Amino acid sequence: MSASPDALVAAARALLRPAPGTVHTLAPALRARAAAVLLRMALDLALDAYWRRVTPSMTRIGKHRMLCLEWYAGQDTARRCRTTWSALSAACHYRPCELPPAPAEVCARLPEVTGLLAALGGADGRTGATPPPGGPVTGPTP
């Protein structure tokens, strides 16, 4: 199954902000965790699409693509991406000694993910990426 980042964000929004009169069988905390998973997936897909446009070898190593994002997309976008991805990752993971994420916590990440999708150019490549000064960073391929 392949979904676009925008479709994943829309699904997360529907979980977090159900339409009036909607009856859910899941508790709000479970819906919040599911929405966090969808938002993180949307961010991952947007990052993959961004790196496929800039330099396809960066899609192979997840940690490096976050570290190098600052050189390609700018400091602000890289910082926002790291912060949002980390917060969503923490909300996704089940820990028996911690409370699940509150819907308001995950709902606060919705506009941030939407803004990052726009900054990274979404999945359809609307925004062109510019390499860092001196050309793109290249290295040995794994």
mmCIF file of C-alpha atoms in Angstrom:
data_model
loop_
_atom_site.group_PDB
_atom_site.id
_atom_site.type_symbol
_atom_site.label_atom_id
_atom_site.label_comp_id
_atom_site.label_asym_id
_atom_site.label_seq_id
_atom_site.Cartn_x
_atom_site.Cartn_y
_atom_site.Cartn_z
ATOM 1 C CA MET A 1 0.000 0.000 0.000
ATOM 2 C CA SER A 2 1.305 3.415 -0.929
ATOM 3 C CA ALA A 3 -0.202 6.576 0.495
ATOM 4 C CA SER A 4 0.799 10.166 -0.032
ATOM 5 C CA PRO A 5 2.003 12.266 2.902
ATOM 6 C CA ASP A 6 -1.033 14.525 2.487
ATOM 7 C CA ALA A 7 -3.397 11.539 2.725
ATOM 8 C CA LEU A 8 -1.658 10.363 5.897
ATOM 9 C CA VAL A 9 -1.980 13.818 7.450
ATOM 10 C CA ALA A 10 -5.671 13.902 6.519
ATOM 11 C CA ALA A 11 -6.187 10.496 8.153
ATOM 12 C CA ALA A 12 -4.386 11.668 11.299
ATOM 13 C CA ARG A 13 -6.533 14.808 11.363
ATOM 14 C CA ALA A 14 -9.679 12.666 11.124
ATOM 15 C CA LEU A 15 -8.522 10.592 14.089
ATOM 16 C CA LEU A 16 -7.659 13.620 16.205
ATOM 17 C CA ARG A 17 -10.596 15.835 15.255
ATOM 18 C CA PRO A 18 -13.524 13.550 14.513
ATOM 19 C CA ALA A 19 -16.604 14.994 12.880
ATOM 20 C CA PRO A 20 -19.491 15.801 15.240
ATOM 21 C CA GLY A 21 -21.624 12.738 15.875
ATOM 22 C CA THR A 22 -18.858 10.282 14.985
ATOM 23 C CA VAL A 23 -18.761 7.263 17.273
ATOM 24 C CA HIS A 24 -15.284 5.839 17.808
ATOM 25 C CA THR A 25 -14.503 2.421 19.204
ATOM 26 C CA LEU A 26 -10.967 3.495 20.135
ATOM 27 C CA ALA A 27 -10.074 5.483 23.216
ATOM 28 C CA PRO A 28 -8.743 9.008 22.629
ATOM 29 C CA ALA A 29 -5.222 7.984 23.692
ATOM 30 C CA LEU A 30 -5.162 5.150 21.154
ATOM 31 C CA ARG A 31 -6.396 7.472 18.431
ATOM 32 C CA ALA A 32 -3.656 9.952 19.403
ATOM 33 C CA ARG A 33 -0.974 7.252 19.176
ATOM 34 C CA ALA A 34 -2.324 6.086 15.808
ATOM 35 C CA ALA A 35 -2.351 9.694 14.566
ATOM 36 C CA ALA A 36 1.262 10.117 15.727
ATOM 37 C CA VAL A 37 2.244 7.035 13.710
ATOM 38 C CA LEU A 38 0.481 8.429 10.633
ATOM 39 C CA LEU A 39 2.126 11.846 11.020
ATOM 40 C CA ARG A 40 5.579 10.311 11.414
ATOM 41 C CA MET A 41 4.984 8.145 8.351
ATOM 42 C CA ALA A 42 3.981 11.267 6.398
ATOM 43 C CA LEU A 43 7.169 13.029 7.505
ATOM 44 C CA ASP A 44 9.285 9.982 6.573
ATOM 45 C CA LEU A 45 7.691 9.784 3.125
ATOM 46 C CA ALA A 46 8.247 13.500 2.559
ATOM 47 C CA LEU A 47 11.898 13.146 3.585
ATOM 48 C CA ASP A 48 12.331 10.174 1.240
ATOM 49 C CA ALA A 49 10.809 12.127 -1.648
ATOM 50 C CA TYR A 50 12.978 15.140 -0.842
ATOM 51 C CA TRP A 51 16.186 13.107 -0.818
ATOM 52 C CA ARG A 52 15.222 11.220 -3.997
ATOM 53 C CA ARG A 53 15.093 14.602 -5.741
ATOM 54 C CA VAL A 54 18.315 15.935 -4.196
ATOM 55 C CA THR A 55 20.554 12.870 -3.994
ATOM 56 C CA PRO A 56 19.031 9.392 -4.109
ATOM 57 C CA SER A 57 21.779 7.737 -2.055
ATOM 58 C CA MET A 58 20.589 9.636 1.059
ATOM 59 C CA THR A 59 17.388 7.599 1.277
ATOM 60 C CA ARG A 60 19.340 4.520 2.367
ATOM 61 C CA ILE A 61 20.544 5.761 5.751
ATOM 62 C CA GLY A 62 17.911 7.339 7.970
ATOM 63 C CA LYS A 63 20.184 9.040 10.508
ATOM 64 C CA HIS A 64 22.361 10.703 7.883
ATOM 65 C CA ARG A 65 19.428 12.224 6.068
ATOM 66 C CA MET A 66 18.432 14.121 9.230
ATOM 67 C CA LEU A 67 22.002 15.230 9.911
ATOM 68 C CA CYS A 68 22.592 16.469 6.351
ATOM 69 C CA LEU A 69 19.218 18.158 5.987
ATOM 70 C CA GLU A 70 20.634 21.365 7.471
ATOM 71 C CA TRP A 71 22.995 21.776 4.499
ATOM 72 C CA TYR A 72 20.288 21.272 1.901
ATOM 73 C CA ALA A 73 17.043 22.613 3.369
ATOM 74 C CA GLY A 74 18.359 25.168 5.858
ATOM 75 C CA GLN A 75 18.866 25.258 9.604
ATOM 76 C CA ASP A 76 15.294 26.148 10.508
ATOM 77 C CA THR A 77 13.734 23.376 8.440
ATOM 78 C CA ALA A 78 16.268 20.840 9.724
ATOM 79 C CA ARG A 79 15.666 21.832 13.346
ATOM 80 C CA ARG A 80 11.899 21.693 12.944
ATOM 81 C CA CYS A 81 12.162 18.329 11.234
ATOM 82 C CA ARG A 82 14.357 16.811 13.965
ATOM 83 C CA THR A 83 12.190 18.175 16.763
ATOM 84 C CA THR A 84 8.926 17.060 15.199
ATOM 85 C CA TRP A 85 10.217 13.627 14.198
ATOM 86 C CA SER A 86 11.587 13.038 17.721
ATOM 87 C CA ALA A 87 8.357 14.118 19.406
ATOM 88 C CA LEU A 88 6.265 11.930 17.102
ATOM 89 C CA SER A 89 8.607 8.974 17.627
ATOM 90 C CA ALA A 90 8.242 9.308 21.382
ATOM 91 C CA ALA A 91 4.451 9.416 21.016
ATOM 92 C CA CYS A 92 4.449 6.327 18.774
ATOM 93 C CA HIS A 93 6.246 4.000 21.146
ATOM 94 C CA TYR A 94 4.359 2.098 23.799
ATOM 95 C CA ARG A 95 5.936 2.190 27.232
ATOM 96 C CA PRO A 96 4.110 0.363 30.019
ATOM 97 C CA CYS A 97 5.299 2.808 32.719
ATOM 98 C CA GLU A 98 4.188 5.965 30.887
ATOM 99 C CA LEU A 99 0.865 7.479 30.023
ATOM 100 C CA PRO A 100 -0.081 7.436 26.338
ATOM 101 C CA PRO A 101 0.149 10.714 24.425
ATOM 102 C CA ALA A 102 -2.708 13.130 24.900
ATOM 103 C CA PRO A 103 -4.660 14.010 21.763
ATOM 104 C CA ALA A 104 -3.759 17.685 22.306
ATOM 105 C CA GLU A 105 -0.021 16.834 22.220
ATOM 106 C CA VAL A 106 -0.291 15.095 18.866
ATOM 107 C CA CYS A 107 -2.788 17.658 17.556
ATOM 108 C CA ALA A 108 -0.176 20.369 18.207
ATOM 109 C CA ARG A 109 2.126 18.563 15.747
ATOM 110 C CA LEU A 110 -0.402 18.658 12.887
ATOM 111 C CA PRO A 111 0.419 22.207 11.689
ATOM 112 C CA GLU A 112 4.136 21.530 12.101
ATOM 113 C CA VAL A 113 4.002 18.415 9.910
ATOM 114 C CA THR A 114 1.896 20.260 7.345
ATOM 115 C CA GLY A 115 4.451 23.085 7.277
ATOM 116 C CA LEU A 116 7.331 20.633 6.923
ATOM 117 C CA LEU A 117 5.598 18.885 4.029
ATOM 118 C CA ALA A 118 5.398 22.242 2.285
ATOM 119 C CA ALA A 119 9.012 23.103 3.147
ATOM 120 C CA LEU A 120 10.279 19.771 1.868
ATOM 121 C CA GLY A 121 8.195 20.068 -1.273
ATOM 122 C CA GLY A 122 5.696 17.333 -0.475
ATOM 123 C CA ALA A 123 5.823 14.073 -2.370
ATOM 124 C CA ASP A 124 5.235 15.530 -5.822
ATOM 125 C CA GLY A 125 8.423 17.598 -6.041
ATOM 126 C CA ARG A 126 6.888 21.063 -6.229
ATOM 127 C CA THR A 127 9.831 22.721 -4.493
ATOM 128 C CA GLY A 128 13.252 22.363 -6.019
ATOM 129 C CA ALA A 129 16.081 21.535 -3.684
ATOM 130 C CA THR A 130 19.285 23.471 -3.826
ATOM 131 C CA PRO A 131 22.602 21.833 -3.006
ATOM 132 C CA PRO A 132 24.884 23.369 -0.398
ATOM 133 C CA PRO A 133 27.604 25.821 -1.417
ATOM 134 C CA GLY A 134 30.346 23.949 -3.219
ATOM 135 C CA GLY A 135 27.980 21.342 -4.656
ATOM 136 C CA PRO A 136 26.294 18.314 -3.139
ATOM 137 C CA VAL A 137 28.109 16.238 -0.584
ATOM 138 C CA THR A 138 29.109 12.924 -2.073
ATOM 139 C CA GLY A 139 30.681 9.964 -0.441
ATOM 140 C CA PRO A 140 31.137 6.263 -0.830
ATOM 141 C CA THR A 141 27.959 4.374 -1.480
ATOM 142 C CA PRO A 142 27.264 1.588 0.993
#
